[in-house]
PDB file as gemmi writes it, atoms N, CA and C in Angstrom:
CRYST1    1.000    1.000    1.000  90.00  90.00  90.00 P 1                      
ATOM      1  N   MET A   1     -46.710  15.630  18.340  1.00  0.00           N  
ATOM      2  CA  MET A   1     -46.302  16.347  17.151  1.00  0.00           C  
ATOM      3  C   MET A   1     -47.037  15.812  15.941  1.00  0.00           C  
ATOM      4  N   THR A   2     -47.312  16.699  15.037  1.00  0.00           N  
ATOM      5  CA  THR A   2     -47.949  16.280  13.796  1.00  0.00           C  
ATOM      6  C   THR A   2     -46.888  15.740  12.840  1.00  0.00           C  
ATOM      7  N   LYS A   3     -47.346  15.037  11.828  1.00  0.00           N  
ATOM      8  CA  LYS A   3     -46.422  14.488  10.842  1.00  0.00           C  
ATOM      9  C   LYS A   3     -45.670  15.596  10.124  1.00  0.00           C  
ATOM     10  N   SER A   4     -46.345  16.703   9.825  1.00  0.00           N  
ATOM     11  CA  SER A   4     -45.668  17.791   9.112  1.00  0.00           C  
ATOM     12  C   SER A   4     -44.599  18.447   9.983  1.00  0.00           C  
ATOM     13  N   THR A   5     -44.833  18.546  11.293  1.00  0.00           N  
ATOM     14  CA  THR A   5     -43.834  19.111  12.200  1.00  0.00           C  
ATOM     15  C   THR A   5     -42.611  18.210  12.271  1.00  0.00           C  
ATOM     16  N   VAL A   6     -42.832  16.920  12.377  1.00  0.00           N  
ATOM     17  CA  VAL A   6     -41.722  15.965  12.411  1.00  0.00           C  
ATOM     18  C   VAL A   6     -40.933  16.029  11.105  1.00  0.00           C  
ATOM     19  N   LEU A   7     -41.628  16.120   9.986  1.00  0.00           N  
ATOM     20  CA  LEU A   7     -40.965  16.203   8.686  1.00  0.00           C  
ATOM     21  C   LEU A   7     -40.117  17.465   8.590  1.00  0.00           C  
ATOM     22  N   MET A   8     -40.660  18.606   9.019  1.00  0.00           N  
ATOM     23  CA  MET A   8     -39.902  19.862   8.967  1.00  0.00           C  
ATOM     24  C   MET A   8     -38.671  19.803   9.865  1.00  0.00           C  
ATOM     25  N   LEU A   9     -38.802  19.221  11.051  1.00  0.00           N  
ATOM     26  CA  LEU A   9     -37.654  19.086  11.952  1.00  0.00           C  
ATOM     27  C   LEU A   9     -36.602  18.157  11.348  1.00  0.00           C  
ATOM     28  N   SER A  10     -37.034  17.086  10.718  1.00  0.00           N  
ATOM     29  CA  SER A  10     -36.099  16.161  10.077  1.00  0.00           C  
ATOM     30  C   SER A  10     -35.332  16.838   8.954  1.00  0.00           C  
ATOM     31  N   VAL A  11     -36.031  17.605   8.130  1.00  0.00           N  
ATOM     32  CA  VAL A  11     -35.380  18.321   7.029  1.00  0.00           C  
ATOM     33  C   VAL A  11     -34.382  19.340   7.579  1.00  0.00           C  
ATOM     34  N   ALA A  12     -34.739  20.047   8.638  1.00  0.00           N  
ATOM     35  CA  ALA A  12     -33.840  21.029   9.245  1.00  0.00           C  
ATOM     36  C   ALA A  12     -32.586  20.353   9.802  1.00  0.00           C  
ATOM     37  N   MET A  13     -32.742  19.194  10.425  1.00  0.00           N  
ATOM     38  CA  MET A  13     -31.593  18.478  10.979  1.00  0.00           C  
ATOM     39  C   MET A  13     -30.667  17.993   9.866  1.00  0.00           C  
ATOM     40  N   ILE A  14     -31.223  17.491   8.783  1.00  0.00           N  
ATOM     41  CA  ILE A  14     -30.416  17.032   7.650  1.00  0.00           C  
ATOM     42  C   ILE A  14     -29.672  18.201   7.028  1.00  0.00           C  
ATOM     43  N   ALA A  15     -30.335  19.340   6.897  1.00  0.00           N  
ATOM     44  CA  ALA A  15     -29.686  20.527   6.342  1.00  0.00           C  
ATOM     45  C   ALA A  15     -28.532  20.979   7.229  1.00  0.00           C  
ATOM     46  N   ALA A  16     -28.707  20.945   8.533  1.00  0.00           N  
ATOM     47  CA  ALA A  16     -27.642  21.340   9.463  1.00  0.00           C  
ATOM     48  C   ALA A  16     -26.448  20.404   9.349  1.00  0.00           C  
ATOM     49  N   LEU A  17     -26.681  19.102   9.227  1.00  0.00           N  
ATOM     50  CA  LEU A  17     -25.591  18.150   9.063  1.00  0.00           C  
ATOM     51  C   LEU A  17     -24.864  18.361   7.749  1.00  0.00           C  
ATOM     52  N   THR A  18     -25.601  18.668   6.697  1.00  0.00           N  
ATOM     53  CA  THR A  18     -24.995  18.904   5.392  1.00  0.00           C  
ATOM     54  C   THR A  18     -24.077  20.107   5.437  1.00  0.00           C  
ATOM     55  N   VAL A  19     -24.475  21.162   6.117  1.00  0.00           N  
ATOM     56  CA  VAL A  19     -23.635  22.350   6.243  1.00  0.00           C  
ATOM     57  C   VAL A  19     -22.352  22.003   6.968  1.00  0.00           C  
ATOM     58  N   GLU A  20     -22.425  21.202   8.034  1.00  0.00           N  
ATOM     59  CA  GLU A  20     -21.236  20.836   8.791  1.00  0.00           C  
ATOM     60  C   GLU A  20     -20.284  20.005   7.940  1.00  0.00           C  
ATOM     61  N   VAL A  21     -20.779  19.060   7.184  1.00  0.00           N  
ATOM     62  CA  VAL A  21     -19.936  18.209   6.355  1.00  0.00           C  
ATOM     63  C   VAL A  21     -19.236  19.024   5.279  1.00  0.00           C  
ATOM     64  N   GLN A  22     -19.881  20.070   4.791  1.00  0.00           N  
ATOM     65  CA  GLN A  22     -19.295  20.899   3.750  1.00  0.00           C  
ATOM     66  C   GLN A  22     -18.543  22.091   4.344  1.00  0.00           C  
ATOM     67  N   ALA A  23     -18.092  21.961   5.571  1.00  0.00           N  
ATOM     68  CA  ALA A  23     -17.385  23.049   6.232  1.00  0.00           C  
ATOM     69  C   ALA A  23     -16.173  23.467   5.413  1.00  0.00           C  
ATOM     70  N   ALA A  24     -15.746  24.674   5.633  1.00  0.00           N  
ATOM     71  CA  ALA A  24     -14.745  25.305   4.779  1.00  0.00           C  
ATOM     72  C   ALA A  24     -13.320  24.915   5.135  1.00  0.00           C  
ATOM     73  N   ILE A  25     -12.865  23.797   4.617  1.00  0.00           N  
ATOM     74  CA  ILE A  25     -11.459  23.444   4.738  1.00  0.00           C  
ATOM     75  C   ILE A  25     -10.706  24.360   3.776  1.00  0.00           C  
ATOM     76  N   PRO A  26      -9.688  25.054   4.263  1.00  0.00           N  
ATOM     77  CA  PRO A  26      -8.918  25.898   3.341  1.00  0.00           C  
ATOM     78  C   PRO A  26      -7.959  25.047   2.523  1.00  0.00           C  
ATOM     79  N   GLN A  27      -7.415  25.623   1.463  1.00  0.00           N  
ATOM     80  CA  GLN A  27      -6.370  24.912   0.731  1.00  0.00           C  
ATOM     81  C   GLN A  27      -5.131  24.911   1.607  1.00  0.00           C  
ATOM     82  N   VAL A  28      -4.555  23.733   1.818  1.00  0.00           N  
ATOM     83  CA  VAL A  28      -3.407  23.586   2.717  1.00  0.00           C  
ATOM     84  C   VAL A  28      -2.400  22.639   2.086  1.00  0.00           C  
ATOM     85  N   ASN A  29      -1.131  22.998   2.202  1.00  0.00           N  
ATOM     86  CA  ASN A  29      -0.023  22.113   1.871  1.00  0.00           C  
ATOM     87  C   ASN A  29       0.878  22.080   3.084  1.00  0.00           C  
ATOM     88  N   ALA A  30       1.250  20.875   3.518  1.00  0.00           N  
ATOM     89  CA  ALA A  30       2.096  20.739   4.699  1.00  0.00           C  
ATOM     90  C   ALA A  30       3.039  19.553   4.522  1.00  0.00           C  
ATOM     91  N   VAL A  31       4.194  19.681   5.165  1.00  0.00           N  
ATOM     92  CA  VAL A  31       5.170  18.595   5.188  1.00  0.00           C  
ATOM     93  C   VAL A  31       5.379  18.219   6.643  1.00  0.00           C  
ATOM     94  N   CYS A  32       5.291  16.926   6.919  1.00  0.00           N  
ATOM     95  CA  CYS A  32       5.433  16.418   8.277  1.00  0.00           C  
ATOM     96  C   CYS A  32       6.675  15.536   8.350  1.00  0.00           C  
ATOM     97  N   PRO A  33       7.228  15.342   9.545  1.00  0.00           N  
ATOM     98  CA  PRO A  33       8.308  14.370   9.695  1.00  0.00           C  
ATOM     99  C   PRO A  33       7.848  12.987   9.208  1.00  0.00           C  
ATOM    100  N   GLN A  34       8.782  12.100   9.027  1.00  0.00           N  
ATOM    101  CA  GLN A  34       8.537  10.737   8.539  1.00  0.00           C  
ATOM    102  C   GLN A  34       8.066  10.726   7.079  1.00  0.00           C  
ATOM    103  N   LYS A  35       8.454  11.766   6.336  1.00  0.00           N  
ATOM    104  CA  LYS A  35       8.147  11.865   4.902  1.00  0.00           C  
ATOM    105  C   LYS A  35       6.652  11.817   4.616  1.00  0.00           C  
ATOM    106  N   ILE A  36       5.878  12.537   5.425  1.00  0.00           N  
ATOM    107  CA  ILE A  36       4.427  12.615   5.241  1.00  0.00           C  
ATOM    108  C   ILE A  36       4.112  13.971   4.626  1.00  0.00           C  
ATOM    109  N   GLU A  37       3.441  13.946   3.474  1.00  0.00           N  
ATOM    110  CA  GLU A  37       3.012  15.179   2.814  1.00  0.00           C  
ATOM    111  C   GLU A  37       1.494  15.246   2.828  1.00  0.00           C  
ATOM    112  N   VAL A  38       0.989  16.442   3.101  1.00  0.00           N  
ATOM    113  CA  VAL A  38      -0.451  16.651   3.228  1.00  0.00           C  
ATOM    114  C   VAL A  38      -0.882  17.738   2.251  1.00  0.00           C  
ATOM    115  N   HIS A  39      -1.971  17.480   1.562  1.00  0.00           N  
ATOM    116  CA  HIS A  39      -2.571  18.493   0.686  1.00  0.00           C  
ATOM    117  C   HIS A  39      -4.078  18.442   0.877  1.00  0.00           C  
ATOM    118  N   ALA A  40      -4.650  19.605   1.096  1.00  0.00           N  
ATOM    119  CA  ALA A  40      -6.117  19.704   1.172  1.00  0.00           C  
ATOM    120  C   ALA A  40      -6.571  20.725   0.149  1.00  0.00           C  
ATOM    121  N   ASP A  41      -7.516  20.345  -0.687  1.00  0.00           N  
ATOM    122  CA  ASP A  41      -8.151  21.295  -1.580  1.00  0.00           C  
ATOM    123  C   ASP A  41      -9.140  22.119  -0.779  1.00  0.00           C  
ATOM    124  N   GLU A  42      -9.420  23.330  -1.224  1.00  0.00           N  
ATOM    125  CA  GLU A  42     -10.402  24.152  -0.528  1.00  0.00           C  
ATOM    126  C   GLU A  42     -11.734  23.417  -0.525  1.00  0.00           C  
ATOM    127  N   GLY A  43     -12.275  23.178   0.663  1.00  0.00           N  
ATOM    128  CA  GLY A  43     -13.523  22.438   0.802  1.00  0.00           C  
ATOM    129  C   GLY A  43     -13.327  20.922   0.858  1.00  0.00           C  
ATOM    130  N   GLY A  44     -12.075  20.460   0.696  1.00  0.00           N  
ATOM    131  CA  GLY A  44     -11.770  19.031   0.723  1.00  0.00           C  
ATOM    132  C   GLY A  44     -11.668  18.484  -0.673  1.00  0.00           C  
ATOM    133  N   PRO A  45     -11.214  17.307  -0.877  1.00  0.00           N  
ATOM    134  CA  PRO A  45     -10.757  16.319   0.091  1.00  0.00           C  
ATOM    135  C   PRO A  45      -9.352  16.621   0.610  1.00  0.00           C  
ATOM    136  N   VAL A  46      -8.870  15.736   1.507  1.00  0.00           N  
ATOM    137  CA  VAL A  46      -7.523  15.826   2.046  1.00  0.00           C  
ATOM    138  C   VAL A  46      -6.740  14.635   1.523  1.00  0.00           C  
ATOM    139  N   TYR A  47      -5.508  14.900   1.087  1.00  0.00           N  
ATOM    140  CA  TYR A  47      -4.639  13.853   0.564  1.00  0.00           C  
ATOM    141  C   TYR A  47      -3.430  13.682   1.480  1.00  0.00           C  
ATOM    142  N   ILE A  48      -3.053  12.451   1.738  1.00  0.00           N  
ATOM    143  CA  ILE A  48      -1.846  12.113   2.478  1.00  0.00           C  
ATOM    144  C   ILE A  48      -0.951  11.348   1.509  1.00  0.00           C  
ATOM    145  N   ASN A  49       0.219  11.919   1.249  1.00  0.00           N  
ATOM    146  CA  ASN A  49       1.160  11.327   0.277  1.00  0.00           C  
ATOM    147  C   ASN A  49       0.477  10.984  -1.046  1.00  0.00           C  
ATOM    148  N   GLY A  50      -0.376  11.896  -1.504  1.00  0.00           N  
ATOM    149  CA  GLY A  50      -1.011  11.762  -2.807  1.00  0.00           C  
ATOM    150  C   GLY A  50      -2.243  10.873  -2.871  1.00  0.00           C  
ATOM    151  N   LYS A  51      -2.621  10.269  -1.745  1.00  0.00           N  
ATOM    152  CA  LYS A  51      -3.804   9.400  -1.729  1.00  0.00           C  
ATOM    153  C   LYS A  51      -4.896  10.047  -0.890  1.00  0.00           C  
ATOM    154  N   GLU A  52      -6.131   9.967  -1.373  1.00  0.00           N  
ATOM    155  CA  GLU A  52      -7.245  10.577  -0.651  1.00  0.00           C  
ATOM    156  C   GLU A  52      -7.477   9.868   0.676  1.00  0.00           C  
ATOM    157  N   ALA A  53      -7.556  10.666   1.730  1.00  0.00           N  
ATOM    158  CA  ALA A  53      -7.755  10.141   3.079  1.00  0.00           C  
ATOM    159  C   ALA A  53      -9.232  10.219   3.458  1.00  0.00           C  
ATOM    160  N   LYS A  54      -9.598   9.421   4.446  1.00  0.00           N  
ATOM    161  CA  LYS A  54     -10.953   9.471   4.990  1.00  0.00           C  
ATOM    162  C   LYS A  54     -11.030  10.675   5.926  1.00  0.00           C  
ATOM    163  N   LEU A  55     -11.991  11.557   5.681  1.00  0.00           N  
ATOM    164  CA  LEU A  55     -12.112  12.799   6.435  1.00  0.00           C  
ATOM    165  C   LEU A  55     -13.206  12.701   7.483  1.00  0.00           C  
ATOM    166  N   LYS A  56     -12.880  13.104   8.692  1.00  0.00           N  
ATOM    167  CA  LYS A  56     -13.857  13.170   9.775  1.00  0.00           C  
ATOM    168  C   LYS A  56     -13.950  14.628  10.219  1.00  0.00           C  
ATOM    169  N   VAL A  57     -15.163  15.174  10.178  1.00  0.00           N  
ATOM    170  CA  VAL A  57     -15.399  16.565  10.547  1.00  0.00           C  
ATOM    171  C   VAL A  57     -15.923  16.609  11.976  1.00  0.00           C  
ATOM    172  N   PHE A  58     -15.188  17.297  12.852  1.00  0.00           N  
ATOM    173  CA  PHE A  58     -15.632  17.466  14.227  1.00  0.00           C  
ATOM    174  C   PHE A  58     -16.417  18.765  14.379  1.00  0.00           C  
ATOM    175  N   ASN A  59     -15.930  19.821  13.762  1.00  0.00           N  
ATOM    176  CA  ASN A  59     -16.626  21.108  13.712  1.00  0.00           C  
ATOM    177  C   ASN A  59     -15.973  21.930  12.612  1.00  0.00           C  
ATOM    178  N   ALA A  60     -16.357  23.182  12.463  1.00  0.00           N  
ATOM    179  CA  ALA A  60     -15.849  24.010  11.375  1.00  0.00           C  
ATOM    180  C   ALA A  60     -14.373  24.357  11.530  1.00  0.00           C  
ATOM    181  N   ASN A  61     -13.781  24.031  12.680  1.00  0.00           N  
ATOM    182  CA  ASN A  61     -12.387  24.388  12.929  1.00  0.00           C  
ATOM    183  C   ASN A  61     -11.475  23.194  13.179  1.00  0.00           C  
ATOM    184  N   TYR A  62     -12.004  21.977  13.171  1.00  0.00           N  
ATOM    185  CA  TYR A  62     -11.172  20.819  13.471  1.00  0.00           C  
ATOM    186  C   TYR A  62     -11.595  19.613  12.634  1.00  0.00           C  
ATOM    187  N   TYR A  63     -10.601  19.025  11.945  1.00  0.00           N  
ATOM    188  CA  TYR A  63     -10.833  17.887  11.063  1.00  0.00           C  
ATOM    189  C   TYR A  63      -9.739  16.850  11.313  1.00  0.00           C  
ATOM    190  N   GLU A  64     -10.054  15.597  11.056  1.00  0.00           N  
ATOM    191  CA  GLU A  64      -9.054  14.547  11.059  1.00  0.00           C  
ATOM    192  C   GLU A  64      -9.154  13.784   9.750  1.00  0.00           C  
ATOM    193  N   ALA A  65      -7.993  13.564   9.136  1.00  0.00           N  
ATOM    194  CA  ALA A  65      -7.920  12.787   7.903  1.00  0.00           C  
ATOM    195  C   ALA A  65      -7.061  11.563   8.191  1.00  0.00           C  
ATOM    196  N   THR A  66      -7.560  10.388   7.830  1.00  0.00           N  
ATOM    197  CA  THR A  66      -6.854   9.153   8.142  1.00  0.00           C  
ATOM    198  C   THR A  66      -6.625   8.343   6.875  1.00  0.00           C  
ATOM    199  N   LEU A  67      -5.409   7.829   6.764  1.00  0.00           N  
ATOM    200  CA  LEU A  67      -5.049   6.917   5.685  1.00  0.00           C  
ATOM    201  C   LEU A  67      -4.094   5.899   6.272  1.00  0.00           C  
ATOM    202  N   GLY A  68      -4.539   4.658   6.348  1.00  0.00           N  
ATOM    203  CA  GLY A  68      -3.719   3.619   6.953  1.00  0.00           C  
ATOM    204  C   GLY A  68      -3.447   3.931   8.419  1.00  0.00           C  
ATOM    205  N   LYS A  69      -2.166   3.929   8.793  1.00  0.00           N  
ATOM    206  CA  LYS A  69      -1.781   4.196  10.182  1.00  0.00           C  
ATOM    207  C   LYS A  69      -1.576   5.679  10.473  1.00  0.00           C  
ATOM    208  N   VAL A  70      -1.726   6.530   9.456  1.00  0.00           N  
ATOM    209  CA  VAL A  70      -1.456   7.965   9.607  1.00  0.00           C  
ATOM    210  C   VAL A  70      -2.755   8.734   9.799  1.00  0.00           C  
ATOM    211  N   THR A  71      -2.779   9.556  10.843  1.00  0.00           N  
ATOM    212  CA  THR A  71      -3.893  10.476  11.068  1.00  0.00           C  
ATOM    213  C   THR A  71      -3.342  11.898  11.063  1.00  0.00           C  
ATOM    214  N   ILE A  72      -3.970  12.749  10.281  1.00  0.00           N  
ATOM    215  CA  ILE A  72      -3.607  14.163  10.200  1.00  0.00           C  
ATOM    216  C   ILE A  72      -4.683  14.959  10.911  1.00  0.00           C  
ATOM    217  N   GLU A  73      -4.255  15.846  11.797  1.00  0.00           N  
ATOM    218  CA  GLU A  73      -5.183  16.759  12.465  1.00  0.00           C  
ATOM    219  C   GLU A  73      -5.036  18.126  11.809  1.00  0.00           C  
ATOM    220  N   LEU A  74      -6.131  18.672  11.323  1.00  0.00           N  
ATOM    221  CA  LEU A  74      -6.149  19.975  10.660  1.00  0.00           C  
ATOM    222  C   LEU A  74      -7.010  20.912  11.488  1.00  0.00           C  
ATOM    223  N   MET A  75      -6.371  21.947  12.027  1.00  0.00           N  
ATOM    224  CA  MET A  75      -7.072  22.921  12.851  1.00  0.00           C  
ATOM    225  C   MET A  75      -7.078  24.267  12.146  1.00  0.00           C  
ATOM    226  N   ILE A  76      -8.202  24.952  12.174  1.00  0.00           N  
ATOM    227  CA  ILE A  76      -8.313  26.279  11.586  1.00  0.00           C  
ATOM    228  C   ILE A  76      -8.277  27.294  12.720  1.00  0.00           C  
ATOM    229  N   ASN A  77      -7.274  28.160  12.690  1.00  0.00           N  
ATOM    230  CA  ASN A  77      -7.121  29.201  13.708  1.00  0.00           C  
ATOM    231  C   ASN A  77      -8.148  30.309  13.503  1.00  0.00           C  
ATOM    232  N   PRO A  78      -8.411  31.124  14.532  1.00  0.00           N  
ATOM    233  CA  PRO A  78      -9.386  32.218  14.397  1.00  0.00           C  
ATOM    234  C   PRO A  78      -9.078  33.178  13.253  1.00  0.00           C  
ATOM    235  N   ASP A  79      -7.786  33.332  12.894  1.00  0.00           N  
ATOM    236  CA  ASP A  79      -7.432  34.229  11.788  1.00  0.00           C  
ATOM    237  C   ASP A  79      -7.540  33.556  10.421  1.00  0.00           C  
ATOM    238  N   GLY A  80      -8.003  32.295  10.383  1.00  0.00           N  
ATOM    239  CA  GLY A  80      -8.199  31.582   9.124  1.00  0.00           C  
ATOM    240  C   GLY A  80      -7.011  30.762   8.668  1.00  0.00           C  
ATOM    241  N   THR A  81      -5.867  30.883   9.329  1.00  0.00           N  
ATOM    242  CA  THR A  81      -4.712  30.069   8.971  1.00  0.00           C  
ATOM    243  C   THR A  81      -4.889  28.652   9.496  1.00  0.00           C  
ATOM    244  N   ALA A  82      -4.145  27.740   8.918  1.00  0.00           N  
ATOM    245  CA  ALA A  82      -4.260  26.331   9.302  1.00  0.00           C  
ATOM    246  C   ALA A  82      -3.048  25.896  10.114  1.00  0.00           C  
ATOM    247  N   ALA A  83      -3.287  24.981  11.032  1.00  0.00           N  
ATOM    248  CA  ALA A  83      -2.228  24.296  11.771  1.00  0.00           C  
ATOM    249  C   ALA A  83      -2.436  22.809  11.530  1.00  0.00           C  
ATOM    250  N   VAL A  84      -1.334  22.097  11.281  1.00  0.00           N  
ATOM    251  CA  VAL A  84      -1.421  20.687  10.936  1.00  0.00           C  
ATOM    252  C   VAL A  84      -0.483  19.895  11.842  1.00  0.00           C  
ATOM    253  N   SER A  85      -0.979  18.781  12.345  1.00  0.00           N  
ATOM    254  CA  SER A  85      -0.133  17.858  13.104  1.00  0.00           C  
ATOM    255  C   SER A  85      -0.449  16.442  12.622  1.00  0.00           C  
ATOM    256  N   TYR A  86       0.392  15.499  13.046  1.00  0.00           N  
ATOM    257  CA  TYR A  86       0.212  14.133  12.572  1.00  0.00           C  
ATOM    258  C   TYR A  86       0.402  13.152  13.715  1.00  0.00           C  
ATOM    259  N   ASN A  87      -0.123  11.960  13.510  1.00  0.00           N  
ATOM    260  CA  ASN A  87       0.033  10.857  14.442  1.00  0.00           C  
ATOM    261  C   ASN A  87       0.135   9.585  13.611  1.00  0.00           C  
ATOM    262  N   VAL A  88       1.210   8.833  13.833  1.00  0.00           N  
ATOM    263  CA  VAL A  88       1.358   7.537  13.175  1.00  0.00           C  
ATOM    264  C   VAL A  88       1.140   6.486  14.248  1.00  0.00           C  
ATOM    265  N   ARG A  89       0.100   5.696  14.094  1.00  0.00           N  
ATOM    266  CA  ARG A  89      -0.223   4.669  15.088  1.00  0.00           C  
ATOM    267  C   ARG A  89       0.994   3.777  15.314  1.00  0.00           C  
ATOM    268  N   GLY A  90       1.475   3.761  16.549  1.00  0.00           N  
ATOM    269  CA  GLY A  90       2.638   2.959  16.902  1.00  0.00           C  
ATOM    270  C   GLY A  90       3.959   3.528  16.427  1.00  0.00           C  
ATOM    271  N   GLY A  91       3.968   4.800  15.947  1.00  0.00           N  
ATOM    272  CA  GLY A  91       5.206   5.303  15.372  1.00  0.00           C  
ATOM    273  C   GLY A  91       5.497   6.772  15.541  1.00  0.00           C  
ATOM    274  N   GLY A  92       4.818   7.478  16.410  1.00  0.00           N  
ATOM    275  CA  GLY A  92       5.173   8.871  16.671  1.00  0.00           C  
ATOM    276  C   GLY A  92       4.126   9.872  16.255  1.00  0.00           C  
ATOM    277  N   ASN A  93       4.403  11.119  16.642  1.00  0.00           N  
ATOM    278  CA  ASN A  93       3.496  12.224  16.320  1.00  0.00           C  
ATOM    279  C   ASN A  93       4.286  13.519  16.372  1.00  0.00           C  
ATOM    280  N   GLY A  94       3.678  14.582  15.870  1.00  0.00           N  
ATOM    281  CA  GLY A  94       4.356  15.869  15.888  1.00  0.00           C  
ATOM    282  C   GLY A  94       3.620  16.910  15.087  1.00  0.00           C  
ATOM    283  N   VAL A  95       4.304  18.032  14.911  1.00  0.00           N  
ATOM    284  CA  VAL A  95       3.744  19.182  14.212  1.00  0.00           C  
ATOM    285  C   VAL A  95       4.298  19.214  12.798  1.00  0.00           C  
ATOM    286  N   CYS A  96       3.451  19.578  11.853  1.00  0.00           N  
ATOM    287  CA  CYS A  96       3.846  19.668  10.461  1.00  0.00           C  
ATOM    288  C   CYS A  96       4.119  21.123  10.092  1.00  0.00           C  
ATOM    289  N   THR A  97       4.900  21.325   9.034  1.00  0.00           N  
ATOM    290  CA  THR A  97       5.201  22.660   8.534  1.00  0.00           C  
ATOM    291  C   THR A  97       4.234  22.990   7.417  1.00  0.00           C  
ATOM    292  N   VAL A  98       3.433  24.040   7.617  1.00  0.00           N  
ATOM    293  CA  VAL A  98       2.452  24.462   6.623  1.00  0.00           C  
ATOM    294  C   VAL A  98       3.142  25.454   5.695  1.00  0.00           C  
ATOM    295  N   SER A  99       2.996  25.220   4.375  1.00  0.00           N  
ATOM    296  CA  SER A  99       3.612  26.128   3.413  1.00  0.00           C  
ATOM    297  C   SER A  99       2.569  26.922   2.665  1.00  0.00           C  
TER     298      SER A  99                                                      
END                                                                             
């Protein structure tokens, strides 16, 4: 491969990763058991009990937000609605109510 071909492929790969990171998280508000509240702004970030969580993007339909021992799973259904569940390391898991 020539240097210009490698450069073009590198730029294309970076652009593809950038699109994935900026995937369309919808605005979501949810209440989970154990007094866990979740808020996501459209496009991110995600907040757990008012604090910004670390967001991991798996694909355009599945995200995980983690803050301390709490992990929130945010799934986007085919109709665009959100489903939210939670997992507390060493302390339970379940489904959250999306409002």
